[in-house]
Short mmCIF file of C-alpha atoms in Angstrom, two decimals:
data_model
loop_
_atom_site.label_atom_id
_atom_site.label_comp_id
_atom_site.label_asym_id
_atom_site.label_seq_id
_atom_site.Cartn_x
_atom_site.Cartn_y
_atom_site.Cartn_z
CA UNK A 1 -30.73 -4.37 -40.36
CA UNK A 2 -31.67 -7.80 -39.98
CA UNK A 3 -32.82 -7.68 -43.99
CA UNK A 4 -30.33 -4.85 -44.81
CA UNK A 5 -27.42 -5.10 -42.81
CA UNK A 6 -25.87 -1.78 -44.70
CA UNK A 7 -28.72 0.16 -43.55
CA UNK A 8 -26.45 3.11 -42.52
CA UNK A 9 -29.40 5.34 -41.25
CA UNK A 10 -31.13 2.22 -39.65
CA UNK A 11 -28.00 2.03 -37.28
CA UNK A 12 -28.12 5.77 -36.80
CA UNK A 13 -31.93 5.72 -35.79
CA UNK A 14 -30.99 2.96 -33.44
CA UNK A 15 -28.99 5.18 -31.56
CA UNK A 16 -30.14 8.08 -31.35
CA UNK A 17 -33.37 6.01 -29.64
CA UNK A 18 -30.46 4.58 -27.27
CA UNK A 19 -28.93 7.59 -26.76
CA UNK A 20 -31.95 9.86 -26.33
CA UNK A 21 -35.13 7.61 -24.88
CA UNK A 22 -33.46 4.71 -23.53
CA UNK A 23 -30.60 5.86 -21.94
CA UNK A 24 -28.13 2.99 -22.81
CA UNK A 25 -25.14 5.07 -24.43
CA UNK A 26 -22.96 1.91 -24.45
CA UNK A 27 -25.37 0.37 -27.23
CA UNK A 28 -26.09 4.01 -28.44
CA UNK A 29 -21.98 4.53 -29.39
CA UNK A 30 -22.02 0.96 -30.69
CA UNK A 31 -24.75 1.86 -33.75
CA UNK A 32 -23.37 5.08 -34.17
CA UNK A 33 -19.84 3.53 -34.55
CA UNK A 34 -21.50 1.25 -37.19
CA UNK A 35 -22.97 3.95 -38.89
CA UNK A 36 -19.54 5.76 -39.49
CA UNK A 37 -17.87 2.37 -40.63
CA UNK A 38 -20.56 1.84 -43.22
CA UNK A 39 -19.98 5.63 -44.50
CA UNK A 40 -17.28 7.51 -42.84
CA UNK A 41 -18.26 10.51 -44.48
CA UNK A 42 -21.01 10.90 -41.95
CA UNK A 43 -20.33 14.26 -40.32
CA UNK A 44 -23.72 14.48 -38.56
CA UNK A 45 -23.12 10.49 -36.78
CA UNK A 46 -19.39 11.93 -35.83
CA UNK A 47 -20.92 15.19 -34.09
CA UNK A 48 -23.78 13.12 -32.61
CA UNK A 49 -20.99 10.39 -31.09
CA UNK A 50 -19.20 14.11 -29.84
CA UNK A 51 -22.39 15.02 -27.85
CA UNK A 52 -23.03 11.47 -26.68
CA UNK A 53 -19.55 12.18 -25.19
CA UNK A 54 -19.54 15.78 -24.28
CA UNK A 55 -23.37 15.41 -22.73
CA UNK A 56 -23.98 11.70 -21.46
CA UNK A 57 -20.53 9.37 -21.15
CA UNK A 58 -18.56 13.18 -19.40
CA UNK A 59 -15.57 11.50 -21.89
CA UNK A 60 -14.56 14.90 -22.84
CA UNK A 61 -11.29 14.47 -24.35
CA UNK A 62 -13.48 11.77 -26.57
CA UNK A 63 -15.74 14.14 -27.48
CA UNK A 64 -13.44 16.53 -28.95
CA UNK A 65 -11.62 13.94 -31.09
CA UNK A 66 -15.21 13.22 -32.57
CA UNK A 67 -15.98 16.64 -32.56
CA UNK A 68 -12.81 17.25 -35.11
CA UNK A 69 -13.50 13.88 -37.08
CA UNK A 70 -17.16 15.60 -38.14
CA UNK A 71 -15.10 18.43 -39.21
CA UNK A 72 -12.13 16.43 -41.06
CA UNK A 73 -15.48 15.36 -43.22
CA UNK A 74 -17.30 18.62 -43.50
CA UNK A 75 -15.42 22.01 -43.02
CA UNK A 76 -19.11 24.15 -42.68
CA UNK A 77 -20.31 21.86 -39.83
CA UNK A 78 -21.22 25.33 -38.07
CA UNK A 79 -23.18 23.37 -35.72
CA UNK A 80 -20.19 21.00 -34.73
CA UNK A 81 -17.98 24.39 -34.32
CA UNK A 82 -20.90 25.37 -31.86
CA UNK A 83 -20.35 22.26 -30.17
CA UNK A 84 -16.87 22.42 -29.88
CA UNK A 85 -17.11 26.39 -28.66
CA UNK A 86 -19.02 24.79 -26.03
CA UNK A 87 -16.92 21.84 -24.78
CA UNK A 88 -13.99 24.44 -24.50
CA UNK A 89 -16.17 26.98 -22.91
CA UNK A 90 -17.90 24.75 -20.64
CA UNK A 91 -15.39 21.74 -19.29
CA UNK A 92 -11.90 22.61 -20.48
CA UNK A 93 -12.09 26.35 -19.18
CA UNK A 94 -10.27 27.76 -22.06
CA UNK A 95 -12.21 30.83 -23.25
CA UNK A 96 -9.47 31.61 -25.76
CA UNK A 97 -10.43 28.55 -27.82
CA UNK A 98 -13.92 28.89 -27.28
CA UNK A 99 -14.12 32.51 -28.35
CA UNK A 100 -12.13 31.30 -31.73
CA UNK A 101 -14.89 28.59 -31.91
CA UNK A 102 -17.99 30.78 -31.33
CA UNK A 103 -16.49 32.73 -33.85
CA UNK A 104 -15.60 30.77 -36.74
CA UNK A 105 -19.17 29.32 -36.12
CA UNK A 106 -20.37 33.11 -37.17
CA UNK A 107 -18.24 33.67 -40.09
CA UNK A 108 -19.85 30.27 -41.30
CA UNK A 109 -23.11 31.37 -40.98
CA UNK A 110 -23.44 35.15 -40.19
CA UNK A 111 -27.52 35.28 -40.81
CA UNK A 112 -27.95 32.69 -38.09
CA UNK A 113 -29.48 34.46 -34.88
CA UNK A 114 -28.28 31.66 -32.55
CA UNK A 115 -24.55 31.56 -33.79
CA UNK A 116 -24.80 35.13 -31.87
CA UNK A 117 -26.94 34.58 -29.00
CA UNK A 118 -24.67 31.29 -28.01
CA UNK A 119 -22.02 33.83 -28.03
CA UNK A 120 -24.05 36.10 -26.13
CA UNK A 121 -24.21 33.47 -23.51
CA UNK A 122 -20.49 32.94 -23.03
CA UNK A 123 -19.91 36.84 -22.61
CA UNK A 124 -22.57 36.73 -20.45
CA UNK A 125 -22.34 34.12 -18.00
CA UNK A 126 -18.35 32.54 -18.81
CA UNK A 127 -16.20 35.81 -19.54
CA UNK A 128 -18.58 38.29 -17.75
CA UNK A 129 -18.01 41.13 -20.72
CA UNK A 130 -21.47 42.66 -20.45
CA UNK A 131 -20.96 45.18 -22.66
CA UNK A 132 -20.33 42.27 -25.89
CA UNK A 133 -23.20 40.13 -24.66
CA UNK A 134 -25.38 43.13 -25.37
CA UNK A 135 -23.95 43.81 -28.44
CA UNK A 136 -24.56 39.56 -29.47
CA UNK A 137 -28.08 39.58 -27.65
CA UNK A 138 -29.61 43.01 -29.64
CA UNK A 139 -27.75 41.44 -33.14
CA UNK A 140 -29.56 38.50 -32.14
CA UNK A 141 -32.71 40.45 -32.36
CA UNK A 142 -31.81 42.14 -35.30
CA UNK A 143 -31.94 38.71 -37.46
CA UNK A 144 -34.44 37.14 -35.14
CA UNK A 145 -37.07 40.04 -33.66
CA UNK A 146 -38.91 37.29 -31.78
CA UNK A 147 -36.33 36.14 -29.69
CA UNK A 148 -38.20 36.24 -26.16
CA UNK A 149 -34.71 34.89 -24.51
CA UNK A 150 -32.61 37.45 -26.09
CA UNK A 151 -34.48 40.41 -24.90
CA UNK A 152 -35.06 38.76 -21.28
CA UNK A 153 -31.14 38.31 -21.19
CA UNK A 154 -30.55 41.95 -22.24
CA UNK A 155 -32.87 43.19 -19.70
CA UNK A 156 -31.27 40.93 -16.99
CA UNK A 157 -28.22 42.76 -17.81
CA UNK A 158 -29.34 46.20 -17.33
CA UNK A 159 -31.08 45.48 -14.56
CA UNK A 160 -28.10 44.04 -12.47
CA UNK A 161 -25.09 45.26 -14.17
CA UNK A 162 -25.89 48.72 -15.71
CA UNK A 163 -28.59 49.80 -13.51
CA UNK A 164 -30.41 51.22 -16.13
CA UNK A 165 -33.62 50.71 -15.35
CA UNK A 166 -35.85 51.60 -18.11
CA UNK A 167 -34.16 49.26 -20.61
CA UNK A 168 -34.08 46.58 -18.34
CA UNK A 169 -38.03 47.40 -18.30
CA UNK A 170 -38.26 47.78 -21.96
CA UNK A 171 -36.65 44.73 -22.71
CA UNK A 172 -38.60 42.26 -20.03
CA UNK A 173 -41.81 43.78 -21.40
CA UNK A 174 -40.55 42.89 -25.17
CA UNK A 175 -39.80 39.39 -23.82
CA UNK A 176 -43.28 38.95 -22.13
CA UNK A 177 -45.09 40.51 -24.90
CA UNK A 178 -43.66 37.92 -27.20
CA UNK A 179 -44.79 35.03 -24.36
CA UNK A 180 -47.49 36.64 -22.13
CA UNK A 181 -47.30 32.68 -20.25
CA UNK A 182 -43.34 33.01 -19.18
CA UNK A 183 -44.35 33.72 -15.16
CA UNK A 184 -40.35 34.30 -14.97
CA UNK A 185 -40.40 37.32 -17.15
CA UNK A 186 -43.01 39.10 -14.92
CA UNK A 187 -41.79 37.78 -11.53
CA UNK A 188 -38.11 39.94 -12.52
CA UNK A 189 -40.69 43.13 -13.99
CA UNK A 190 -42.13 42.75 -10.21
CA UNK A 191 -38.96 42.38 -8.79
CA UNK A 192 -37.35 45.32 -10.75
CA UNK A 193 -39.77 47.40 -9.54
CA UNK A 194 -39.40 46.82 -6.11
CA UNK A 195 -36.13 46.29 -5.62
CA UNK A 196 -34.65 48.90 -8.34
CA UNK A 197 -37.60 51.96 -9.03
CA UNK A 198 -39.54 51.62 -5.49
CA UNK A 199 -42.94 51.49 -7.22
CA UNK A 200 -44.77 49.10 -5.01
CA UNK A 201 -47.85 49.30 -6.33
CA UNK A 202 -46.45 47.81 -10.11
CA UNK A 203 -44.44 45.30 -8.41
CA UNK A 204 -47.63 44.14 -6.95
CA UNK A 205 -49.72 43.82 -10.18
CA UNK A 206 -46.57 42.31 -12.09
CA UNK A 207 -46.48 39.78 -8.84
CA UNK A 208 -49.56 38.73 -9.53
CA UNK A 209 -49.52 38.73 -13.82
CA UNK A 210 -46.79 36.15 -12.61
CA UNK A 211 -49.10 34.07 -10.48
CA UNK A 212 -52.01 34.56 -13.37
CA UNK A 213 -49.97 32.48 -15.50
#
């Protein structure tokens, strides 16, 4: 900067060290801000100065305003809609907006496993419709078949809100087959089968598969 002081991505390297390693978000906006005055056409600086504001500064009101300025600039920032699906979801508590978020963020990009397993997550754990979280989580798999977390969320579903035990099995042995080291995955195929089938014996050996790893 010193040698080049129109070194847009110089600036933008500068704080995302700030923002990310050393923690100083004041000097982190500051080179982000420089970045967008040096090419305001930026959409990725605008979304970044959104998250610095959504996830370390709690200025949420902020973050949407940046959040929108990334999109004045680029229309298919599907990963800025995300973000904004999020921030509604998450601190303003309006799960209308969000849901028009989440989905806008799959018409952009309809091959993209996570644009359905985020909105997996807000069926799941914000709007508590099971029964769409499933349907997010399994197209999830469809584009993605080695999606551990999608088949451990589907069997955490059908183990506490369906009862139906033999998916919920199905899918937590998908999940650990895909990552035989997750100690989580067999802990709940212990717990599932002595709290929900009664089979002692396999909650025992999945205890200790859990303690293995």
């Amino acid at each position: 900067i010193e040698l080049n002081p129109k070194d847009e991505d110089a600036y933008f390297r500068l704080g995302y060290i700030y923002q990310e390693n050393k923690e100083d978000y004041s000097t982190a906006l500051n080179n982000y801000l420089k970045v967008v005055e040096l090419n305001p056409k930026d959409s990725k600086t605008w979304n970044n100065i959104g998250l610095l504001y959504e996830q370390d500064i709690k200025g949420y009101e902020n973050a949407l305003k940046y959040y929108n300025k990334a999109i004045e600039v680029d229309s298919s920032s599907f990963i800025t809609y995300r973000n904004i699906a999020d921030l509604f979801a998450d601190h303003f508590k309006d799960n209308d907006k969000a849901l028009e978020y989440y989905n806008k963020v799959i018409d952009l990009e309809p091959e993209n496993s996570l644009n359905y397993f985020g909105r997996g997550d807000f069926f799941q754990y914000t709007v508590e419709d099971y029964d769409k979280a499933i349907e997010d989580y399994n197209k999830t798999i469809e584009l993605d078949p080695k999606d551990e977390d999608a088949y451990f969320r589907l069997a955490y579903i059908y183990q506490l809100y369906k009862e139906d035990y033999s998916t919920a099995l199905n899918n937590y042995l998908k999940a650990a087959e895909l990552n035989p080291k997750d100690s989580k995955t067999w802990n709940n195929i212990g717990l599932l089968y002595e709290q929900d089938i009664k089979d002692y014996q396999n909650a025992l050996k999945y205890y200790n598969k859990a303690i293995e790893v």
